[in-house]
Amino acid sequence: MLSSRARVSTALASSRCHTFKAFYATIRSLRHAAPEPDDVPPSDNDFIVSILRANPSLRDTRSYLASFGPRPKPPSAPSADPTHPPSALATTESIPITLEHPKPSPVLSSILDPVVKRTALVKVQGPFTDVQLDSIARGLVYLEKLGLVSVIVVDSDTVARGDQDERSALVEETMRLVTTLEKQGGRARPVLGAIVRLGPKPGDEEPPEPDLTYPEAHTFPSDLVAIRSALRAGEIPVIPPFALDSFCRSVRIDANDVIGALTRGMVEVAQPDSSRTGPDAVPSDDVDLTPLRLMIINREGGVPSYARSGYPHLLINLASEYSHIHDTFHKPWHHTNPTALSNLALARMCLAYMPVTSSAIMVSHRSPSSLIANLITNKPALSSSLPHALLQGNRRLTAHTPTLLRRGLPIRVLRTVDDIDRPKLNALLQDSFGRTLNETAFYRRLEQTLDFVVIAGDYVGAAIVTNEPCEGSDVPISYLDKFAVLPSHQGDGTVDFLWVALHDESYGLGHPFSANPNGGKGGVGEGRDLVWRSRANNPINKWYFERSSGHIRMGSWVLFWCDAEKRLKLEQAKRANAGMSYVEKWEEGRLAQWGDAVQKIPSSWQ
């Protein structure tokens, strides 16, 4: 009988050519991809093409249909005929008779059972040229066709506060956008009267979250009548940033305060309370004002990131990254992206009121198709957990790539088994994998081998990394033992948040962009190769293929690894233009060692 190490070596030797040419695709040998559609001028604004470019997964499609698809009709109970009561025989032995009915045409079906309309709050932050405004309006009209109706607040960076003609200038911009929406086939209604009130809302005490401020304006349900009326009539309300002051005068205020007040007011009015009377009374109708998206359309795009050489953040976890983004915001960006931080604060304030599944997107006018992609998938244009070299080495990431923002979850790193909440971790692992954990053996092994555990939120996600002994080497293997996210949080950004933190604590150590606020090493240290395995038929393997440096098939398993990024960078610098070979000296024999060590790891399940 051959030892497990010998079997692995034999498998490697027999497929060496295929291993290193077909399966071994390290970051340094990634091919340059073609530019993304958003890199080309907006001939991509065709409605069908924009939907296809979103490339939604099955989970994305189901999530979209759950929010916007036709509601299933409850089965109608058969009516009883009092003159012919059912007999006992009929109730026990009746034979169902199927009647043939003609199937209605798809057009008729769409009319009789329309897509459910939901709302989005949109800040259009100009100034924009006529061509740019056409592109923006076309994207908003497309969103309406998909079921998302915009409530638009108009803003203009060129209209200074206190200008003599500021009011007329903002009204003109509002009417200009209304006209453009109509020209693109939409129906729009200008709401020129003030619909928010200046100052804090009576009775406000504590904000919804610590360190979060209320907007400097508020609304009562009766103030939203104009918005309700427009939405019920199938029209897009377009609103200038005006508010009523204490003397009932209409004055200009910051557009962010208008949007913040509308977000809070629309969420509150969508939750009727029968005890409300007077100005707080909630009209009874079928319009759900709860905003599902916040969209900030401007000329500067998303929030620049120190980790991406000034290119935008792809996905922001506001719960853990908000302060860190402020601390790492470079001074030149205050001139190139002057409203990035104020829009970041706006997103944080609004998402605190919106449903947890909601998101905000900061997008340049150059990427209108991103709005459709975000609506259908609720994901960033590019995954934030993809390797940095893959994103920045092939022009997929540009200055106009949108930034997606989620309320997110706190991320923390635990170093000892004693710090783990075992019941919560057990529930997470068993719900995620659908299997029963062998608790005694699992924690006994962790007490001997645990390196760290990354925890997302209150154990809605976890990445467990262990130090596994490696025969023939004094350095243990850094092994990803478990990567789990609760099914209810798959698709809300938690997976990417968790993988980014895993990267920062393992193979990404030693780079400045790994200094993220997750309670770990802060990017300081030497990165280590990260190794893990997955069943060959695991549907998540496609996701692993995109994030790993390489992989090799071992029977019913696939062995993945991520090379330490700092070491790869140093090797590339040494060789300059000579490039790197398929197998470097420091790589020789490591796959056999890894395969042998991984096969010795016992199962964690009963």
Coordinates of C-alpha atoms in Angstrom, one line a residue:
M1 CA 0.0 0.0 0.0
L2 CA 1.3 3.4 -0.9
S3 CA 1.4 6.1 1.7
S4 CA -0.9 9.1 1.3
R5 CA 2.2 11.2 0.5
A6 CA 3.3 8.7 -2.2
R7 CA -0.1 8.7 -3.7
V8 CA -0.1 12.5 -3.9
S9 CA 3.4 12.5 -5.5
T10 CA 2.3 9.9 -8.0
A11 CA -0.7 11.9 -9.0
L12 CA 1.4 15.0 -9.4
A13 CA 4.0 13.3 -11.5
S14 CA 1.5 11.7 -13.8
S15 CA -0.3 15.0 -14.5
R16 CA 2.6 17.4 -14.2
C17 CA 2.2 18.9 -17.6
H18 CA -1.5 19.5 -17.1
T19 CA -1.0 20.6 -13.5
F20 CA 1.2 23.5 -14.2
K21 CA -0.2 24.5 -17.6
A22 CA -3.9 23.9 -17.1
F23 CA -4.6 24.1 -13.4
Y24 CA -1.7 26.2 -12.1
A25 CA -2.8 29.8 -12.7
T26 CA -1.1 32.1 -10.2
I27 CA -1.8 35.8 -10.0
R28 CA 1.4 36.6 -11.9
S29 CA 0.2 34.8 -15.0
L30 CA -3.4 36.1 -15.2
R31 CA -4.4 37.1 -18.6
H32 CA -5.4 40.7 -19.4
A33 CA -9.1 40.9 -19.9
A34 CA -10.9 43.1 -22.3
P35 CA -12.3 46.4 -21.0
E36 CA -15.6 46.3 -19.2
P37 CA -18.6 47.7 -20.9
D38 CA -18.6 50.8 -18.7
D39 CA -15.2 51.7 -20.2
V40 CA -16.8 52.4 -23.6
P41 CA -19.2 55.2 -24.5
P42 CA -22.8 54.6 -23.6
S43 CA -24.0 52.8 -26.7
D44 CA -24.7 50.2 -24.0
N45 CA -27.8 52.0 -23.0
D46 CA -30.0 49.6 -25.0
F47 CA -32.5 48.2 -22.4
I48 CA -32.0 44.5 -23.2
V49 CA -28.3 44.8 -23.6
S50 CA -28.0 46.5 -20.2
I51 CA -29.9 43.7 -18.6
L52 CA -27.8 41.0 -20.2
R53 CA -24.6 42.8 -19.1
A54 CA -25.7 42.6 -15.5
N55 CA -25.1 38.8 -15.8
P56 CA -27.2 37.9 -12.8
S57 CA -26.7 34.5 -11.1
L58 CA -29.6 32.3 -10.2
R59 CA -29.6 33.6 -6.7
D60 CA -29.6 37.2 -8.0
T61 CA -32.6 36.5 -10.2
R62 CA -34.6 34.9 -7.4
S63 CA -33.8 37.8 -5.1
Y64 CA -34.9 40.3 -7.8
L65 CA -38.1 38.4 -8.5
A66 CA -38.9 38.2 -4.8
S67 CA -38.9 42.0 -4.6
F68 CA -40.2 43.0 -8.0
G69 CA -41.9 39.9 -9.5
P70 CA -45.6 39.4 -9.6
R71 CA -47.1 38.3 -6.3
P72 CA -48.5 34.8 -6.4
K73 CA -52.3 34.8 -6.1
P74 CA -53.7 32.7 -3.2
P75 CA -55.7 29.7 -4.5
S76 CA -59.4 30.4 -4.5
A77 CA -61.6 28.1 -2.5
P78 CA -64.3 26.4 -4.4
S79 CA -67.7 27.9 -3.8
A80 CA -70.3 25.7 -2.0
D81 CA -73.7 25.3 -3.6
P82 CA -76.2 25.2 -0.7
T83 CA -78.8 23.5 -2.9
H84 CA -76.5 20.6 -3.7
P85 CA -74.5 19.6 -0.6
P86 CA -71.5 17.3 -1.3
S87 CA -72.1 13.7 -0.6
A88 CA -69.8 11.4 1.4
L89 CA -68.9 9.5 -1.7
A90 CA -68.0 12.8 -3.5
T91 CA -65.6 13.9 -0.7
T92 CA -63.7 10.6 -0.7
E93 CA -63.8 9.2 -4.2
S94 CA -64.4 12.2 -6.5
I95 CA -62.2 12.3 -9.6
P96 CA -60.7 15.7 -10.4
I97 CA -61.8 17.1 -13.8
T98 CA -59.3 19.3 -15.6
L99 CA -60.8 22.0 -17.8
E100 CA -58.8 23.3 -20.7
H101 CA -58.5 27.1 -20.6
P102 CA -56.7 29.1 -23.3
K103 CA -53.4 30.5 -22.1
P104 CA -53.3 34.3 -22.1
S105 CA -50.7 36.0 -24.2
P106 CA -47.5 37.2 -22.5
V107 CA -48.6 40.8 -23.2
L108 CA -52.0 40.3 -21.6
S109 CA -50.3 38.5 -18.6
S110 CA -48.0 41.4 -18.0
I111 CA -51.0 43.8 -18.0
L112 CA -53.1 41.7 -15.7
D113 CA -50.3 40.8 -13.4
P114 CA -47.8 43.7 -13.5
V115 CA -44.4 43.9 -12.0
V116 CA -44.5 45.2 -8.4
K117 CA -43.2 48.8 -8.2
R118 CA -40.7 49.7 -5.5
T119 CA -39.1 53.1 -4.8
A120 CA -35.5 54.4 -4.9
L121 CA -34.2 57.7 -3.7
V122 CA -31.9 59.3 -6.2
K123 CA -29.6 62.3 -5.9
V124 CA -28.8 63.8 -9.3
Q125 CA -25.7 65.9 -8.4
G126 CA -24.9 68.1 -11.4
P127 CA -24.1 70.1 -13.3
F128 CA -24.5 67.9 -16.4
T129 CA -24.5 68.6 -20.1
D130 CA -27.5 67.7 -22.2
V131 CA -25.8 64.6 -23.4
Q132 CA -24.9 63.5 -19.9
L133 CA -28.4 64.2 -18.6
D134 CA -29.9 62.2 -21.5
S135 CA -27.8 59.2 -20.4
I136 CA -28.8 59.6 -16.8
A137 CA -32.5 60.0 -17.7
R138 CA -32.4 56.9 -19.9
G139 CA -31.0 54.8 -17.1
L140 CA -33.7 56.0 -14.7
V141 CA -36.4 55.2 -17.2
Y142 CA -35.0 51.7 -17.7
L143 CA -35.1 51.2 -13.9
E144 CA -38.7 52.1 -13.9
K145 CA -39.4 49.5 -16.6
L146 CA -37.8 46.9 -14.2
G147 CA -40.0 48.0 -11.3
L148 CA -37.8 50.6 -9.5
V149 CA -39.4 54.1 -9.5
S150 CA -37.1 56.9 -8.7
V151 CA -37.9 59.8 -6.3
I152 CA -35.3 62.3 -7.5
V153 CA -33.7 65.2 -5.6
V154 CA -31.9 67.6 -7.8
D155 CA -28.6 69.2 -6.7
S156 CA -26.0 71.4 -8.5
D157 CA -22.5 72.0 -7.3
T158 CA -22.3 75.2 -9.4
V159 CA -25.2 76.9 -7.6
A160 CA -23.7 78.4 -4.5
R161 CA -25.6 78.8 -1.3
G162 CA -26.9 82.4 -0.9
D163 CA -26.7 83.3 -4.6
Q164 CA -29.4 85.8 -5.6
D165 CA -30.8 83.5 -8.3
E166 CA -30.2 80.2 -6.6
R167 CA -33.9 79.4 -6.3
S168 CA -34.7 80.0 -10.0
A169 CA -31.5 78.2 -11.0
L170 CA -32.5 75.1 -9.1
V171 CA -36.1 75.2 -10.4
E172 CA -34.7 75.5 -13.9
E173 CA -32.5 72.4 -13.3
T174 CA -35.5 70.5 -11.9
M175 CA -37.6 71.4 -15.0
R176 CA -34.7 70.5 -17.3
L177 CA -34.5 67.0 -15.8
V178 CA -38.3 66.6 -16.0
T179 CA -38.1 67.5 -19.7
T180 CA -35.3 65.1 -20.3
L181 CA -37.1 62.2 -18.6
E182 CA -40.2 62.9 -20.7
K183 CA -38.0 62.9 -23.8
Q184 CA -36.6 59.5 -22.9
G185 CA -40.1 58.0 -22.7
G186 CA -40.7 58.4 -18.9
R187 CA -43.4 60.3 -17.1
A188 CA -42.2 62.9 -14.6
R189 CA -43.7 65.4 -12.3
P190 CA -41.9 68.4 -10.8
V191 CA -42.7 68.9 -7.1
L192 CA -41.5 72.5 -6.6
G193 CA -43.1 73.1 -3.2
A194 CA -41.1 72.3 -0.1
I195 CA -42.0 68.8 1.2
V196 CA -39.6 68.7 4.1
R197 CA -39.4 70.9 7.2
L198 CA -36.2 72.5 8.5
G199 CA -34.8 71.4 11.8
P200 CA -35.1 68.3 14.0
K201 CA -38.3 66.4 14.2
P202 CA -40.3 67.0 17.4
G203 CA -39.7 64.3 19.9
D204 CA -36.3 63.2 18.6
E205 CA -34.0 61.9 21.3
E206 CA -31.5 59.1 20.4
P207 CA -30.5 58.5 16.8
P208 CA -31.1 55.0 15.4
E209 CA -27.4 54.0 15.8
P210 CA -24.6 55.3 18.0
D211 CA -22.4 58.1 16.5
L212 CA -25.1 58.7 13.9
T213 CA -26.8 62.1 13.5
Y214 CA -30.4 62.9 12.4
P215 CA -30.8 64.8 9.2
E216 CA -31.2 68.6 9.6
A217 CA -34.8 68.3 8.3
H218 CA -37.8 66.1 8.8
T219 CA -41.2 65.3 7.3
F220 CA -44.7 64.4 8.4
P221 CA -46.8 61.8 6.5
S222 CA -49.0 64.6 5.2
D223 CA -45.9 66.2 3.6
L224 CA -45.5 63.1 1.3
V225 CA -48.9 63.4 -0.4
A226 CA -47.3 64.9 -3.5
I227 CA -44.9 62.0 -3.8
R228 CA -47.6 59.5 -3.2
S229 CA -49.8 61.1 -5.8
A230 CA -47.0 61.1 -8.4
L231 CA -46.1 57.5 -7.8
R232 CA -49.7 56.3 -7.9
A233 CA -50.1 58.1 -11.3
G234 CA -47.0 56.3 -12.6
E235 CA -44.9 59.5 -12.6
I236 CA -41.4 60.1 -11.4
P237 CA -41.3 62.9 -8.8
V238 CA -38.5 65.4 -9.3
I239 CA -37.7 67.6 -6.3
P240 CA -35.5 70.7 -5.7
P241 CA -33.7 70.9 -2.4
F242 CA -36.2 73.3 -0.6
A243 CA -37.5 73.1 2.9
L244 CA -40.0 75.1 5.0
D245 CA -38.4 77.0 7.9
S246 CA -40.1 78.0 11.1
F247 CA -41.7 81.0 9.4
C248 CA -43.2 78.7 6.7
R249 CA -40.9 80.2 4.1
S250 CA -39.4 77.9 1.4
V251 CA -35.7 78.1 1.7
R252 CA -32.8 76.1 0.0
I253 CA -31.1 73.6 2.2
D254 CA -28.4 70.9 1.6
A255 CA -29.8 68.2 -0.8
N256 CA -28.4 65.6 1.6
D257 CA -30.7 66.8 4.3
V258 CA -33.6 66.6 2.0
I259 CA -32.8 63.0 1.1
G260 CA -32.1 62.1 4.7
A261 CA -35.5 63.5 5.8
L262 CA -37.3 61.8 2.9
T263 CA -35.6 58.4 3.7
R264 CA -36.7 58.5 7.3
G265 CA -40.2 59.8 6.4
M266 CA -40.8 57.3 3.7
V267 CA -39.8 54.4 5.8
E268 CA -41.9 55.6 8.7
V269 CA -45.0 56.2 6.6
A270 CA -44.7 52.7 5.1
Q271 CA -45.2 51.3 8.7
P272 CA -48.7 52.4 9.5
D273 CA -49.7 53.0 13.1
S274 CA -53.4 53.1 13.8
S275 CA -52.8 55.4 16.8
R276 CA -51.5 58.2 14.7
T277 CA -53.7 61.2 14.2
G278 CA -53.5 64.8 12.9
P279 CA -50.3 65.5 10.8
D280 CA -48.9 62.0 11.7
A281 CA -51.9 60.2 10.2
V282 CA -51.0 57.7 7.5
P283 CA -53.1 57.6 4.4
S284 CA -54.4 54.2 3.6
D285 CA -53.5 53.2 0.0
D286 CA -51.5 50.6 -1.8
V287 CA -48.3 52.6 -2.4
D288 CA -45.2 51.2 -0.5
L289 CA -42.9 54.1 -0.1
T290 CA -40.1 52.1 1.6
P291 CA -36.9 53.0 -0.4
L292 CA -35.0 49.9 -1.5
R293 CA -32.0 51.8 -3.0
L294 CA -30.2 55.0 -2.6
M295 CA -28.5 56.2 -5.8
I296 CA -26.0 59.1 -5.9
I297 CA -25.3 60.1 -9.5
N298 CA -22.5 62.6 -9.9
R299 CA -19.5 63.5 -12.0
E300 CA -16.8 62.2 -9.7
G301 CA -18.0 58.6 -9.2
G302 CA -17.4 56.6 -6.0
V303 CA -15.2 57.0 -2.9
P304 CA -11.4 56.8 -3.8
S305 CA -9.5 54.1 -1.9
Y306 CA -6.0 54.1 -0.6
A307 CA -5.9 50.4 -1.2
R308 CA -6.6 50.8 -5.0
S309 CA -4.2 53.7 -5.8
G310 CA -7.0 56.2 -5.7
Y311 CA -9.5 54.1 -7.8
P312 CA -12.8 53.8 -6.1
H313 CA -13.8 51.4 -3.3
L314 CA -15.9 48.6 -4.8
L315 CA -17.9 47.6 -1.8
I316 CA -17.9 49.5 1.6
N317 CA -18.9 47.9 4.9
L318 CA -20.1 51.0 6.7
A319 CA -20.3 49.2 10.0
S320 CA -16.6 48.6 10.1
E321 CA -14.9 50.9 7.5
Y322 CA -16.6 54.3 7.9
S323 CA -14.0 55.8 10.3
H324 CA -11.1 54.1 8.5
I325 CA -12.1 55.6 5.2
H326 CA -12.0 59.1 6.8
D327 CA -8.6 58.4 8.3
T328 CA -7.1 57.2 5.0
F329 CA -8.7 59.9 2.8
H330 CA -5.7 61.6 1.1
K331 CA -5.7 65.4 0.9
P332 CA -5.6 65.6 -2.9
W333 CA -8.9 63.7 -3.0
H334 CA -10.6 66.7 -1.3
H335 CA -10.1 68.5 -4.6
T336 CA -10.7 65.7 -7.1
N337 CA -13.6 64.1 -5.1
P338 CA -14.9 67.0 -3.0
T339 CA -18.2 65.5 -2.1
A340 CA -17.1 61.9 -1.6
L341 CA -17.1 62.1 2.2
S342 CA -20.4 64.0 2.5
N343 CA -22.0 61.4 0.2
L344 CA -20.5 58.7 2.3
A345 CA -22.1 60.2 5.4
L346 CA -25.4 60.5 3.5
A347 CA -25.3 56.8 2.6
R348 CA -24.6 55.8 6.2
M349 CA -27.4 57.9 7.5
C350 CA -30.0 56.7 5.0
L351 CA -29.1 53.0 5.2
A352 CA -29.6 53.2 9.0
Y353 CA -33.3 53.7 8.2
M354 CA -33.7 51.5 5.2
P355 CA -34.2 47.7 5.2
V356 CA -31.1 45.7 5.9
T357 CA -31.3 44.3 2.3
S358 CA -31.0 47.8 0.9
S359 CA -27.9 49.3 -0.6
A360 CA -26.6 52.6 -1.8
I361 CA -24.5 53.2 -4.9
M362 CA -22.3 56.1 -5.8
V363 CA -21.9 56.2 -9.6
S364 CA -20.6 58.5 -12.2
H365 CA -22.7 59.7 -15.1
R366 CA -20.4 57.7 -17.3
S367 CA -21.7 54.4 -16.0
P368 CA -25.5 54.5 -16.3
S369 CA -25.7 50.7 -17.0
S370 CA -24.3 50.1 -13.6
L371 CA -27.7 51.2 -12.1
I372 CA -29.4 48.3 -13.8
A373 CA -26.7 45.8 -12.8
N374 CA -27.0 47.0 -9.2
L375 CA -30.8 46.7 -9.3
I376 CA -30.8 43.2 -10.5
T377 CA -27.8 41.8 -8.6
N378 CA -27.5 44.2 -5.6
K379 CA -23.8 43.6 -5.9
P380 CA -20.8 45.8 -6.8
A381 CA -19.7 46.0 -10.5
L382 CA -16.6 44.0 -9.5
S383 CA -16.2 41.8 -6.4
S384 CA -14.0 43.5 -3.7
S385 CA -12.6 40.1 -2.7
L386 CA -11.0 39.5 -6.1
P387 CA -7.1 39.6 -6.1
H388 CA -5.7 43.1 -6.4
A389 CA -3.6 42.1 -9.4
L390 CA -6.6 40.8 -11.2
L391 CA -8.5 44.0 -10.7
Q392 CA -5.8 46.6 -11.3
G393 CA -3.8 44.8 -14.0
N394 CA -6.3 44.6 -16.8
R395 CA -8.2 47.9 -16.8
R396 CA -11.3 46.3 -15.3
L397 CA -11.1 48.9 -12.5
T398 CA -11.4 52.5 -13.6
A399 CA -11.9 55.9 -12.1
H400 CA -15.6 55.6 -12.9
T401 CA -16.2 52.2 -11.4
P402 CA -19.2 52.6 -9.0
T403 CA -18.9 52.2 -5.2
L404 CA -21.6 50.0 -3.6
L405 CA -22.3 50.7 0.1
R406 CA -24.0 48.4 2.5
R407 CA -24.9 48.9 6.2
G408 CA -22.7 45.9 6.7
L409 CA -21.5 44.1 9.8
P410 CA -18.6 44.6 12.3
I411 CA -15.6 42.4 11.6
R412 CA -13.4 41.1 14.4
V413 CA -10.5 38.6 14.7
L414 CA -10.2 36.1 17.5
R415 CA -6.9 34.4 18.4
T416 CA -7.8 31.8 21.0
V417 CA -10.4 29.1 21.3
D418 CA -11.5 30.6 24.7
D419 CA -12.7 33.7 22.9
I420 CA -15.1 31.7 20.6
D421 CA -18.8 31.6 21.4
R422 CA -19.1 27.9 20.8
P423 CA -22.9 27.6 20.6
K424 CA -23.1 30.4 18.0
L425 CA -20.2 29.0 16.0
N426 CA -21.8 25.6 16.1
A427 CA -25.1 26.9 14.8
L428 CA -23.4 28.9 12.0
L429 CA -21.4 25.9 10.8
Q430 CA -24.2 23.4 10.9
D431 CA -26.7 25.8 9.2
S432 CA -24.1 26.7 6.5
F433 CA -23.0 23.1 5.7
G434 CA -26.2 21.3 6.6
R435 CA -24.3 18.7 8.6
T436 CA -23.9 17.9 12.3
L437 CA -20.6 19.0 13.9
N438 CA -18.5 16.6 15.9
E439 CA -18.0 19.3 18.6
T440 CA -15.6 17.4 20.9
A441 CA -13.1 16.4 18.2
F442 CA -13.5 19.7 16.4
Y443 CA -12.6 22.0 19.3
R444 CA -9.9 19.6 20.6
R445 CA -8.1 20.0 17.3
L446 CA -8.7 23.8 17.3
E447 CA -7.0 24.0 20.8
Q448 CA -3.9 22.6 19.2
T449 CA -3.8 24.2 15.8
L450 CA -5.9 27.4 15.8
D451 CA -4.3 30.5 14.2
F452 CA -7.2 32.9 14.1
V453 CA -11.0 33.1 13.4
V454 CA -12.6 36.0 11.5
I455 CA -16.1 36.7 12.8
A456 CA -18.7 38.7 10.8
G457 CA -21.4 40.3 12.9
D458 CA -23.0 38.1 15.6
Y459 CA -21.6 34.9 14.1
V460 CA -23.4 35.3 10.7
G461 CA -20.1 34.4 9.0
A462 CA -16.8 33.0 10.1
A463 CA -13.4 32.1 8.5
I464 CA -11.3 29.6 10.6
V465 CA -7.6 29.3 9.8
T466 CA -5.4 26.7 11.5
N467 CA -1.6 25.9 11.5
E468 CA -1.3 22.3 10.2
P469 CA 2.0 20.4 10.6
C470 CA 3.8 19.7 7.4
E471 CA 6.1 16.7 7.0
G472 CA 9.6 17.8 5.8
S473 CA 9.1 21.4 6.9
D474 CA 9.5 23.3 10.1
V475 CA 6.9 25.9 9.0
P476 CA 3.3 24.7 9.4
I477 CA 0.7 25.2 6.6
S478 CA -1.8 28.1 7.0
Y479 CA -5.0 26.2 6.3
L480 CA -8.5 27.6 5.8
D481 CA -10.4 25.0 7.8
K482 CA -13.9 26.5 7.5
F483 CA -15.4 29.4 5.6
A484 CA -19.1 29.7 6.4
V485 CA -21.9 32.3 6.0
L486 CA -25.5 31.8 7.1
P487 CA -27.8 31.2 4.1
S488 CA -29.8 34.3 5.1
H489 CA -26.7 36.5 4.6
Q490 CA -25.5 35.0 1.3
G491 CA -25.8 37.7 -1.3
D492 CA -25.8 40.7 1.0
G493 CA -22.1 41.4 0.9
T494 CA -21.1 39.3 4.0
V495 CA -19.1 36.8 1.9
D496 CA -16.9 39.5 0.3
F497 CA -16.5 41.3 3.7
L498 CA -15.4 38.1 5.3
W499 CA -12.9 37.2 2.5
V500 CA -11.3 40.6 2.4
A501 CA -10.7 40.3 6.2
L502 CA -9.3 36.8 5.6
H503 CA -7.0 38.2 2.9
D504 CA -5.8 40.9 5.3
E505 CA -4.9 38.5 8.0
S506 CA -3.1 35.8 5.9
Y507 CA -1.7 36.0 2.4
G508 CA -2.2 39.8 2.1
L509 CA -0.1 40.7 5.1
G510 CA 2.8 43.0 4.5
H511 CA 0.9 45.3 2.1
P512 CA -0.4 48.8 3.1
F513 CA -3.8 47.9 1.6
S514 CA -4.2 45.1 4.2
A515 CA -4.3 47.6 7.1
N516 CA -8.0 47.4 7.5
P517 CA -9.9 48.0 10.8
N518 CA -10.8 44.4 11.6
G519 CA -9.1 44.1 15.0
G520 CA -6.3 42.0 13.6
K521 CA -2.7 42.7 12.7
G522 CA -3.4 45.9 10.8
G523 CA -1.5 44.7 7.7
V524 CA 1.8 44.4 9.7
G525 CA 3.7 41.1 9.2
E526 CA 4.7 38.6 6.6
G527 CA 2.1 37.0 4.4
R528 CA 1.8 33.2 4.3
D529 CA 0.5 31.0 1.6
L530 CA -3.1 30.1 2.4
V531 CA -4.3 26.6 1.5
W532 CA -7.7 24.9 1.5
R533 CA -9.7 22.1 -0.1
S534 CA -13.2 21.7 -1.4
R535 CA -15.2 18.9 -2.8
A536 CA -14.9 18.7 -6.6
N537 CA -18.6 19.0 -7.0
N538 CA -19.0 22.0 -4.7
P539 CA -20.9 24.7 -6.5
I540 CA -18.9 27.4 -4.8
N541 CA -15.7 26.2 -6.5
K542 CA -16.2 28.7 -9.3
W543 CA -16.0 31.5 -6.7
Y544 CA -12.8 29.9 -5.3
F545 CA -11.2 29.6 -8.8
E546 CA -11.5 33.3 -9.2
R547 CA -9.9 34.1 -5.9
S548 CA -7.1 31.6 -5.7
S549 CA -3.6 31.7 -7.1
G550 CA -3.9 28.2 -8.3
H551 CA -5.6 24.8 -7.8
I552 CA -5.0 21.1 -8.4
R553 CA -7.5 18.3 -8.6
M554 CA -6.9 15.4 -6.2
G555 CA -9.5 12.7 -6.8
S556 CA -12.8 13.9 -5.4
W557 CA -11.2 17.0 -3.9
V558 CA -9.8 20.2 -5.3
L559 CA -6.8 21.8 -3.5
F560 CA -6.7 25.6 -3.7
W561 CA -4.1 28.1 -2.6
C562 CA -3.3 31.8 -2.5
D563 CA 0.4 32.7 -2.7
A564 CA 1.7 35.3 -0.2
E565 CA 1.3 38.5 -2.2
K566 CA 4.3 40.3 -0.7
R567 CA 6.7 37.4 -1.7
L568 CA 5.3 37.3 -5.2
K569 CA 5.8 41.0 -5.6
L570 CA 9.4 40.7 -4.4
E571 CA 10.1 37.9 -6.8
Q572 CA 8.6 39.8 -9.7
A573 CA 10.8 42.8 -8.8
K574 CA 13.9 40.7 -8.8
R575 CA 13.3 39.2 -12.3
A576 CA 12.0 42.5 -13.8
N577 CA 11.2 41.9 -17.5
A578 CA 12.5 38.3 -17.4
G579 CA 9.2 37.1 -15.9
M580 CA 8.6 34.1 -13.7
S581 CA 8.7 30.5 -14.6
Y582 CA 5.9 28.0 -13.9
V583 CA 7.7 26.6 -10.9
E584 CA 10.2 28.6 -8.9
K585 CA 12.7 26.9 -6.6
W586 CA 10.7 27.9 -3.5
E587 CA 7.7 26.2 -5.0
E588 CA 9.3 22.8 -5.7
G589 CA 7.6 20.0 -3.8
R590 CA 5.2 22.2 -2.0
L591 CA 2.1 20.8 -3.7
A592 CA 3.0 17.3 -2.6
Q593 CA 3.6 18.6 1.0
W594 CA 0.3 20.4 1.0
G595 CA -1.6 17.5 -0.4
D596 CA -0.1 15.1 2.1
A597 CA -0.9 17.4 5.1
V598 CA -4.4 18.2 3.9
Q599 CA -5.4 14.6 3.5
K600 CA -4.4 13.9 7.1
I601 CA -6.8 16.5 8.5
P602 CA -9.8 14.6 10.0
S603 CA -13.4 15.4 9.2
S604 CA -15.2 17.8 11.5
W605 CA -18.6 16.2 10.9
Q606 CA -20.4 13.3 12.5

